Short mmCIF file of C-alpha atoms and ligand atoms in Angstrom, two decimals:
data_model
loop_
_atom_site.label_atom_id
_atom_site.label_comp_id
_atom_site.label_asym_id
_atom_site.label_seq_id
_atom_site.Cartn_x
_atom_site.Cartn_y
_atom_site.Cartn_z
CA MET A 1 17.21 33.45 7.94
CA PRO A 2 17.80 36.16 5.30
CA THR A 3 15.39 38.27 4.27
CA LEU A 4 15.53 39.99 1.05
CA HIS A 5 13.28 42.95 -0.57
CA SER A 6 13.53 43.07 -4.25
CA GLY A 7 11.24 45.56 -6.13
CA GLU A 8 7.67 44.03 -4.91
CA LEU A 9 8.71 40.84 -3.50
CA THR A 10 10.08 39.99 -0.08
CA ARG A 11 12.01 36.50 0.14
CA ILE A 12 12.60 34.86 3.29
CA THR A 13 14.77 31.70 3.25
CA LEU A 14 14.27 28.91 6.16
CA ASP A 15 17.68 27.36 6.58
CA LEU A 16 16.53 23.89 7.41
CA SER A 17 18.60 20.47 7.29
CA PRO A 18 18.65 18.90 4.99
CA ARG A 19 17.45 21.59 2.73
CA SER A 20 15.97 25.21 2.73
CA SER A 21 12.53 26.35 2.05
CA GLU A 22 11.94 29.56 0.37
CA VAL A 23 8.92 31.93 0.94
CA ILE A 24 8.04 34.76 -1.42
CA ILE A 25 5.65 37.27 -0.34
CA GLY A 26 4.07 40.14 -2.31
CA GLU A 27 0.88 41.88 -3.93
CA GLY A 28 -0.18 40.57 -7.17
CA ILE A 29 2.58 37.99 -7.77
CA LEU A 30 0.74 35.34 -8.60
CA ALA A 31 1.58 35.73 -12.36
CA GLN A 32 5.19 35.42 -11.31
CA LEU A 33 4.60 31.70 -10.06
CA PRO A 34 6.34 29.93 -13.19
CA GLN A 35 9.50 31.46 -12.82
CA TRP A 36 9.77 30.69 -9.15
CA LEU A 37 8.79 27.44 -9.82
CA SER A 38 11.31 26.86 -12.57
CA GLU A 39 14.06 27.78 -10.27
CA GLN A 40 13.04 24.66 -7.77
CA ALA A 41 15.80 21.97 -8.95
CA ARG A 42 13.26 19.37 -6.99
CA VAL A 43 9.79 20.51 -9.09
CA GLY A 44 9.69 18.80 -12.46
CA LYS A 45 7.43 19.13 -15.40
CA ARG A 46 4.55 16.92 -13.95
CA GLY A 47 2.25 17.69 -10.88
CA VAL A 48 -1.15 17.72 -8.88
CA LEU A 49 -2.88 20.89 -7.61
CA VAL A 50 -4.90 20.29 -4.51
CA THR A 51 -7.23 23.34 -3.92
CA ASP A 52 -10.64 23.46 -2.28
CA SER A 53 -14.39 24.35 -3.69
CA ASN A 54 -13.90 28.04 -2.81
CA VAL A 55 -10.58 28.67 -4.23
CA ASP A 56 -10.62 26.71 -7.00
CA PRO A 57 -13.29 29.15 -9.00
CA LEU A 58 -10.90 32.12 -7.69
CA TYR A 59 -7.47 31.36 -8.46
CA GLY A 60 -7.55 27.49 -10.03
CA ASP A 61 -7.30 27.96 -13.78
CA GLN A 62 -5.20 30.89 -13.09
CA VAL A 63 -2.54 28.60 -11.59
CA ILE A 64 -3.01 25.86 -14.01
CA GLU A 65 -2.80 27.55 -17.16
CA SER A 66 0.36 29.72 -16.08
CA LEU A 67 2.11 26.52 -15.74
CA GLN A 68 0.76 24.79 -18.62
CA GLN A 69 2.23 27.64 -20.53
CA GLN A 70 5.68 26.51 -19.24
CA GLY A 71 5.04 22.93 -20.55
CA MET A 72 4.11 21.21 -17.17
CA THR A 73 1.15 18.86 -16.74
CA LEU A 74 -1.29 19.46 -13.79
CA THR A 75 -3.91 17.48 -12.77
CA ARG A 76 -6.74 19.23 -10.38
CA ILE A 77 -7.90 17.72 -7.54
CA VAL A 78 -10.73 19.66 -5.77
CA ILE A 79 -11.59 18.78 -2.09
CA PRO A 80 -14.80 20.38 -0.22
CA ALA A 81 -14.06 23.64 1.50
CA GLY A 82 -13.71 23.50 5.41
CA GLU A 83 -12.39 21.91 8.38
CA ALA A 84 -14.32 18.64 7.88
CA SER A 85 -12.20 17.96 4.78
CA LYS A 86 -9.11 17.56 6.98
CA ASN A 87 -9.48 13.96 7.47
CA MET A 88 -7.94 10.47 6.58
CA VAL A 89 -10.49 9.33 4.16
CA GLN A 90 -10.07 12.76 2.11
CA ILE A 91 -6.01 12.05 2.09
CA THR A 92 -6.54 8.57 0.94
CA ASP A 93 -8.71 9.93 -1.98
CA ILE A 94 -6.18 12.39 -2.86
CA CYS A 95 -3.50 9.71 -3.08
CA ARG A 96 -5.61 7.44 -5.04
CA LEU A 97 -6.73 10.13 -7.65
CA MET A 98 -2.52 10.83 -7.86
CA LEU A 99 -2.20 7.14 -8.38
CA GLN A 100 -4.95 7.23 -11.03
CA ALA A 101 -3.65 10.09 -12.57
CA GLU A 102 -0.43 7.98 -12.85
CA LEU A 103 1.60 10.46 -10.78
CA ASP A 104 4.84 9.21 -9.29
CA ARG A 105 7.58 9.80 -6.88
CA HIS A 106 9.12 12.29 -9.31
CA SER A 107 5.93 14.57 -9.40
CA PHE A 108 5.18 17.68 -7.44
CA LEU A 109 2.05 18.83 -5.23
CA ILE A 110 0.90 22.31 -5.08
CA ALA A 111 -1.50 23.35 -2.11
CA LEU A 112 -3.70 26.17 -3.27
CA GLY A 113 -6.04 27.50 -0.59
CA GLY A 114 -6.04 28.00 3.38
CA GLY A 115 -4.68 25.95 6.35
CA VAL A 116 -7.25 22.87 5.60
CA VAL A 117 -5.83 22.58 2.15
CA GLY A 118 -2.25 23.05 2.89
CA ASP A 119 -2.22 20.92 6.11
CA ALA A 120 -4.43 17.88 4.04
CA ALA A 121 -2.34 18.40 0.64
CA GLY A 122 0.70 18.76 2.55
CA PHE A 123 0.00 15.65 4.50
CA ALA A 124 -0.66 13.93 1.18
CA ALA A 125 2.69 15.03 -0.27
CA ALA A 126 4.64 13.41 2.69
CA ILE A 127 3.13 10.18 2.34
CA PHE A 128 2.79 9.64 -1.28
CA GLN A 129 5.30 7.48 -3.05
CA ARG A 130 7.04 7.98 0.68
CA GLY A 131 7.18 11.89 -0.03
CA ILE A 132 7.24 14.12 -3.09
CA PRO A 133 8.20 17.91 -3.08
CA VAL A 134 5.15 20.39 -2.15
CA VAL A 135 4.54 24.02 -2.94
CA GLN A 136 2.22 25.97 -0.70
CA ILE A 137 0.29 28.94 -2.13
CA PRO A 138 -1.38 30.07 0.70
CA THR A 139 -4.72 32.20 0.20
CA THR A 140 -6.00 33.12 4.06
CA VAL A 141 -4.47 35.08 6.42
CA VAL A 142 -4.12 31.93 8.98
CA ALA A 143 -2.52 30.07 6.04
CA GLN A 144 -0.14 33.05 4.94
CA VAL A 145 1.07 33.96 8.67
CA ASP A 146 1.38 30.65 9.92
CA SER A 147 0.50 27.11 8.50
CA SER A 148 1.99 27.01 5.03
CA VAL A 149 5.40 27.98 6.68
CA GLY A 150 7.05 25.33 8.90
CA GLY A 151 6.16 21.91 7.55
CA LYS A 152 3.79 20.88 9.89
CA THR A 153 0.80 18.55 8.29
CA GLY A 154 -1.68 16.60 9.13
CA VAL A 155 -5.48 15.80 9.70
CA ASN A 156 -7.77 15.59 12.69
CA THR A 157 -9.73 12.79 14.01
CA PRO A 158 -12.76 12.55 15.91
CA GLU A 159 -10.42 12.17 19.17
CA GLY A 160 -8.94 15.78 18.20
CA LYS A 161 -7.03 18.24 16.24
CA ASN A 162 -3.96 17.43 13.91
CA LEU A 163 -3.31 14.08 15.76
CA ILE A 164 -2.06 12.37 12.72
CA GLY A 165 0.48 14.16 10.58
CA ALA A 166 4.15 14.43 9.58
CA PHE A 167 6.98 17.23 9.32
CA HIS A 168 7.00 17.84 5.41
CA GLN A 169 8.73 21.37 4.44
CA PRO A 170 7.58 23.02 1.44
CA ASP A 171 10.37 23.77 -0.95
CA LEU A 172 8.38 27.09 -1.89
CA VAL A 173 5.81 28.95 -0.04
CA PHE A 174 4.35 31.86 -2.66
CA ALA A 175 2.16 34.19 -0.79
CA ASP A 176 0.15 36.37 -3.15
CA VAL A 177 -0.97 38.93 -0.41
CA SER A 178 -3.94 40.10 -3.07
CA THR A 179 -5.54 36.88 -2.65
CA LEU A 180 -6.55 37.84 0.66
CA HIS A 181 -9.07 40.69 -0.94
CA THR A 182 -11.25 37.84 -2.00
CA LEU A 183 -11.74 36.55 1.95
CA PRO A 184 -14.87 36.90 3.45
CA ASP A 185 -14.77 39.17 6.38
CA ARG A 186 -15.33 36.26 8.93
CA GLU A 187 -12.51 34.14 7.48
CA TYR A 188 -10.04 37.39 7.14
CA ASN A 189 -10.52 38.24 10.90
CA GLU A 190 -9.82 34.78 11.69
CA GLY A 191 -6.20 35.11 10.73
CA PHE A 192 -5.79 37.80 13.36
CA GLY A 193 -5.93 34.91 16.17
CA GLU A 194 -2.48 33.98 15.11
CA ILE A 195 -1.04 37.09 14.41
CA ILE A 196 -1.98 38.27 17.93
CA LYS A 197 -0.52 34.90 19.04
CA HIS A 198 2.59 35.63 17.31
CA ALA A 199 3.05 39.06 18.80
CA ALA A 200 2.16 37.84 22.28
CA ILE A 201 4.98 35.31 22.39
CA ARG A 202 7.79 36.97 20.42
CA ASP A 203 7.02 40.76 19.13
CA ALA A 204 5.18 43.24 21.31
CA SER A 205 5.55 45.74 18.57
CA LEU A 206 3.61 43.82 16.33
CA LEU A 207 0.77 44.36 18.37
CA ASP A 208 1.21 47.83 17.76
CA LEU A 209 0.62 47.25 14.07
CA VAL A 210 -2.40 45.35 14.74
CA GLU A 211 -3.81 48.10 16.92
CA GLU A 212 -3.11 50.63 14.02
CA ILE A 213 -4.69 48.90 11.03
CA GLY A 214 -7.14 46.62 12.79
CA THR A 215 -8.66 44.59 10.21
CA GLU A 216 -8.66 47.12 7.37
CA ARG A 217 -7.03 45.31 4.62
CA LYS A 218 -4.04 47.33 4.44
CA LYS A 219 -0.43 47.30 4.76
CA LEU A 220 -0.71 43.57 4.02
CA THR A 221 2.70 42.97 2.72
CA GLU A 222 4.30 44.18 6.09
CA LEU A 223 1.75 42.26 8.08
CA ILE A 224 2.14 39.16 6.39
CA THR A 225 6.18 39.55 6.21
CA ARG A 226 6.51 40.82 10.06
CA ASN A 227 4.51 37.37 10.81
CA VAL A 228 6.34 34.98 8.74
CA ALA A 229 9.71 36.59 9.88
CA ILE A 230 8.67 35.41 13.55
CA LYS A 231 7.65 32.07 12.45
CA ALA A 232 10.57 31.33 10.20
CA ALA A 233 12.90 32.41 13.00
CA VAL A 234 11.02 29.87 15.60
CA VAL A 235 10.88 26.93 13.08
CA GLU A 236 14.72 27.61 12.11
CA GLU A 237 15.51 27.38 15.90
CA ASP A 238 13.53 24.31 16.43
CA GLU A 239 12.20 22.68 13.27
CA HIS A 240 10.73 19.41 15.07
CA GLU A 241 9.71 21.05 18.40
CA ILE A 242 12.20 19.38 20.54
CA SER A 243 14.02 22.24 22.11
CA GLY A 244 10.57 23.72 23.32
CA THR A 245 11.12 26.88 21.10
CA ARG A 246 8.60 25.99 18.63
CA ALA A 247 6.27 24.54 21.19
CA LEU A 248 5.87 28.43 22.41
CA LEU A 249 3.78 28.82 19.00
CA ASN A 250 1.21 26.41 20.60
CA PHE A 251 0.49 29.58 22.76
CA GLY A 252 -3.48 29.62 23.24
CA HIS A 253 -3.59 26.29 20.98
CA THR A 254 -4.14 23.55 24.10
CA ILE A 255 -7.44 24.87 24.86
CA GLY A 256 -7.86 26.47 21.36
CA HIS A 257 -7.93 23.17 19.78
CA GLY A 258 -10.22 21.28 22.66
CA ILE A 259 -12.90 24.01 21.98
CA GLU A 260 -12.47 23.53 18.14
CA ALA A 261 -13.02 20.15 18.33
CA ALA A 262 -15.67 19.86 20.84
CA ALA A 263 -17.81 22.54 18.70
CA GLY A 264 -17.58 20.03 15.96
CA TYR A 265 -15.15 20.66 12.98
CA GLY A 266 -15.75 23.52 10.84
CA LYS A 267 -18.43 25.16 13.15
CA MET A 268 -16.22 27.63 14.75
CA LEU A 269 -13.37 28.89 12.58
CA HIS A 270 -9.84 27.60 13.68
CA GLY A 271 -8.81 31.29 14.67
CA GLU A 272 -12.01 31.90 16.71
CA ALA A 273 -11.32 28.69 18.67
CA ILE A 274 -8.02 29.96 19.27
CA SER A 275 -8.98 33.59 20.21
CA LEU A 276 -10.73 31.58 23.18
CA GLY A 277 -7.61 29.36 24.02
CA LEU A 278 -5.43 32.53 23.99
CA VAL A 279 -8.08 34.46 26.46
CA ALA A 280 -7.23 31.30 28.72
CA ALA A 281 -4.06 31.00 28.21
CA ILE A 282 -3.77 35.27 29.16
CA ARG A 283 -5.53 34.55 32.17
CA LEU A 284 -3.20 31.79 33.34
CA SER A 285 -0.34 33.60 32.38
CA GLN A 286 -1.53 36.03 35.17
CA LYS A 287 -1.79 33.59 37.75
CA TYR A 288 1.23 31.42 36.91
CA SER A 289 3.52 34.08 36.10
CA THR A 290 4.17 37.80 35.79
CA LEU A 291 1.67 39.04 33.23
CA THR A 292 -0.02 42.10 34.21
CA GLU A 293 -3.59 42.92 34.01
CA GLN A 294 -2.61 45.91 31.74
CA GLU A 295 -0.70 43.79 29.19
CA ALA A 296 -3.60 40.92 29.69
CA LYS A 297 -6.08 43.62 29.00
CA ARG A 298 -4.56 45.08 25.87
CA LEU A 299 -4.48 41.58 24.26
CA ILE A 300 -7.88 40.84 25.01
CA ASN A 301 -8.99 44.23 23.93
CA THR A 302 -7.00 43.58 20.45
CA LEU A 303 -8.79 40.08 20.14
CA GLN A 304 -12.28 41.97 20.57
CA ALA A 305 -11.18 44.85 17.94
CA CYS A 306 -10.57 42.30 15.46
CA SER A 307 -14.06 40.66 16.22
CA LEU A 308 -12.84 37.44 17.76
CA PRO A 309 -15.04 35.80 20.24
CA THR A 310 -13.64 35.96 23.67
CA GLN A 311 -16.54 34.46 25.56
CA LEU A 312 -17.60 30.80 25.03
CA ASN A 313 -21.10 29.84 23.94
CA LYS A 314 -22.66 27.77 26.42
CA ALA A 315 -23.94 25.45 23.86
CA ILE A 316 -20.13 24.24 23.55
CA ASN A 317 -20.28 21.66 26.59
CA SER A 318 -16.93 21.98 28.91
CA GLU A 319 -16.66 18.30 29.37
CA THR A 320 -16.51 17.65 25.74
CA ILE A 321 -13.52 20.30 25.58
CA LEU A 322 -11.74 18.41 28.36
CA GLN A 323 -12.34 15.12 27.07
CA THR A 324 -10.37 16.25 23.74
CA LEU A 325 -7.78 18.04 25.70
CA ARG A 326 -6.53 14.80 27.56
CA LEU A 327 -5.67 13.52 24.13
CA ASP A 328 -3.70 16.66 23.26
CA LYS A 329 -0.07 15.93 22.12
CA LYS A 330 1.43 18.16 24.42
CA PHE A 331 0.35 15.79 27.29
CA VAL A 332 3.71 13.85 28.22
CA ASP A 333 3.26 11.18 30.61
CA GLY A 334 -0.09 12.96 32.01
CA GLN A 335 1.74 16.31 32.37
CA ILE A 336 0.79 19.28 30.07
CA ARG A 337 3.59 21.55 28.93
CA PHE A 338 1.54 24.80 28.79
CA VAL A 339 2.69 27.86 27.09
CA LEU A 340 2.41 31.03 29.20
CA LEU A 341 3.57 34.93 28.74
CA LYS A 342 5.94 36.51 31.35
CA SER A 343 5.08 39.74 29.79
CA LEU A 344 4.44 40.57 26.66
CA GLY A 345 6.56 39.29 23.65
CA ASN A 346 8.10 36.80 26.16
CA ALA A 347 6.54 33.29 26.50
CA PHE A 348 8.01 30.00 28.31
CA VAL A 349 6.59 26.89 28.42
CA SER A 350 5.28 25.84 32.26
CA ASN A 351 4.91 22.57 33.58
CA GLU A 352 3.05 24.07 36.54
CA VAL A 353 -0.39 24.10 35.05
CA THR A 354 -2.82 21.29 36.09
CA LEU A 355 -5.58 19.78 34.62
CA ASP A 356 -7.86 21.28 37.36
CA ASP A 357 -6.32 25.01 36.37
CA ILE A 358 -7.42 23.93 32.83
CA GLU A 359 -11.14 22.97 33.76
CA THR A 360 -11.11 26.19 35.52
CA ALA A 361 -9.90 28.29 33.16
CA VAL A 362 -12.38 26.81 30.60
CA ASP A 363 -15.28 27.41 32.93
CA ASP A 364 -14.15 30.97 33.31
CA LEU A 365 -14.40 31.48 29.29
CA TYR A 366 -18.28 31.39 29.84
CA SER A 367 -18.01 34.54 31.49
CA PRO A 368 -17.06 38.10 29.90
CA PRO A 369 -13.35 38.31 30.30
P1 NAD B 1 -9.33 27.39 5.57
O1 NAD B 1 -8.37 26.48 4.80
O2 NAD B 1 -10.54 26.13 6.06
O3 NAD B 1 -9.97 28.46 4.92
C1 NAD B 1 -11.09 29.13 5.55
C2 NAD B 1 -12.31 29.26 4.11
O4 NAD B 1 -11.78 30.39 3.49
C3 NAD B 1 -12.76 28.05 3.50
O5 NAD B 1 -13.93 28.13 3.18
C4 NAD B 1 -12.07 28.70 2.32
O6 NAD B 1 -12.44 27.60 1.03
C5 NAD B 1 -12.00 29.91 2.13
N1 NAD B 1 -11.04 30.59 1.61
C6 NAD B 1 -9.50 30.35 1.37
N2 NAD B 1 -8.97 31.45 0.43
C7 NAD B 1 -9.63 31.96 -0.08
C8 NAD B 1 -9.61 33.37 -0.65
N3 NAD B 1 -8.58 33.69 -1.28
N4 NAD B 1 -10.77 33.97 -1.01
C9 NAD B 1 -11.89 33.40 -0.51
N5 NAD B 1 -12.34 32.54 0.18
C10 NAD B 1 -11.00 31.68 0.74
O7 NAD B 1 -9.22 27.69 7.17
P2 NAD B 1 -7.82 28.27 7.52
O8 NAD B 1 -8.21 29.35 8.54
O9 NAD B 1 -7.00 29.08 6.30
O10 NAD B 1 -6.77 27.17 8.20
C11 NAD B 1 -7.27 26.53 9.30
C12 NAD B 1 -6.56 25.20 9.27
O11 NAD B 1 -5.19 25.60 9.40
C13 NAD B 1 -6.84 24.56 10.94
O12 NAD B 1 -7.02 23.04 10.47
C14 NAD B 1 -5.76 24.62 11.40
O13 NAD B 1 -5.54 23.32 12.42
C15 NAD B 1 -4.77 24.63 10.51
N6 NAD B 1 -3.28 25.05 10.70
C16 NAD B 1 -1.94 24.88 10.84
C17 NAD B 1 -1.00 25.06 11.00
C18 NAD B 1 0.51 24.58 10.89
O14 NAD B 1 1.43 25.02 11.31
N7 NAD B 1 0.27 23.47 9.97
C19 NAD B 1 -0.86 26.51 11.82
C20 NAD B 1 -2.04 27.19 12.09
C21 NAD B 1 -3.36 26.66 11.35
N1 LIG B 2 1.42 26.36 14.30
C1 LIG B 2 2.36 26.02 15.15
C2 LIG B 2 3.58 25.30 14.53
O1 LIG B 2 3.73 25.23 13.36
O2 LIG B 2 4.48 24.99 15.15
#
């Protein structure tokens, strides 16, 4: 995973089979997109830009016009903003609009937006004409530190999160950190759920940086780069989540996804639900492993300092959470593979956590941590 810093840009290459995936990170780099796209052998002259109703008025024209100046033709598809758009009906609509625009298997797709656009449009790219190249332009913290990198795409169903999807690696991820300045505070802060997850499973020193900057919008390039480096290293080791390394990225997500689905998609932001899932997984790590109270408190305090929830609202029913949990992809033959921490920065997959433990951990979330 070579990381190169040149001028204002950081370039991280994920060396994956059969080809690599490039991540470019920098401040104010959106205008340089055409030259980076022209280096992508699989990206031709005809494509589609998929974005959402909040991001389109902010960045849609800039991206389309800069690419048109390079002789590219782009069709624009705008989906409604929010988690509720991550569904199969939306995928069918995107694919049909692409067919009506006479796009074909030589076309490419650009996903411009947060994790919802990235996951949904990425999935459309994975299945349109059996797969076309995708370029991710992430514009949220969640998308820049996590979802745009690594090729997981998909949609939700009423039964649970991300239960239908595909691995489809982006040819290019182009993260302009200055786009994060237009994010509302709540949407900015939710990204710290994934950042604190990365620190917890792989890099305790990242927590120092988060404690230092909190949610002040500074040192953004360093923050995003360090997170992408963690994610890229994990994905390179275990792209298709087979050996167990990539499963570590699911820390906090088993219970977090159950809460997100039970609340109703879009009611609670992804990172907010993950924050609650992290608290439960931290407490289970003390019970089943060697995580100390001091380490647990440090993680929970950092979540709180980032204005993330650490106590579950009683309006979200625990039985509904457990129902969706039972359908989680991480259950194998009725047994859950649950990610725990041995210590800060050191995670492992445990087979010891039972559904009863999970039920207790969910119930405990209704009290202050
Ligand atoms: P999101 O895409 O819904 O974005 C949050 C909100 O911010 C939306 O209203 C959006 O319109 C708005 N927005 C986006 N960029 C903006 C900008 N620059 N300025 C102003 N507003 C902007 O949500 P998200 O938190 O980015 O992503 C959450 C999704 O990502 C979930 O569905 C989650 O499952 C998925 N996810 C996937 C992976 C993966 O590996 N594929 C990893 C983590 C999360
Ligand atoms: N966000 C979890 C993963 O990419 O594996």
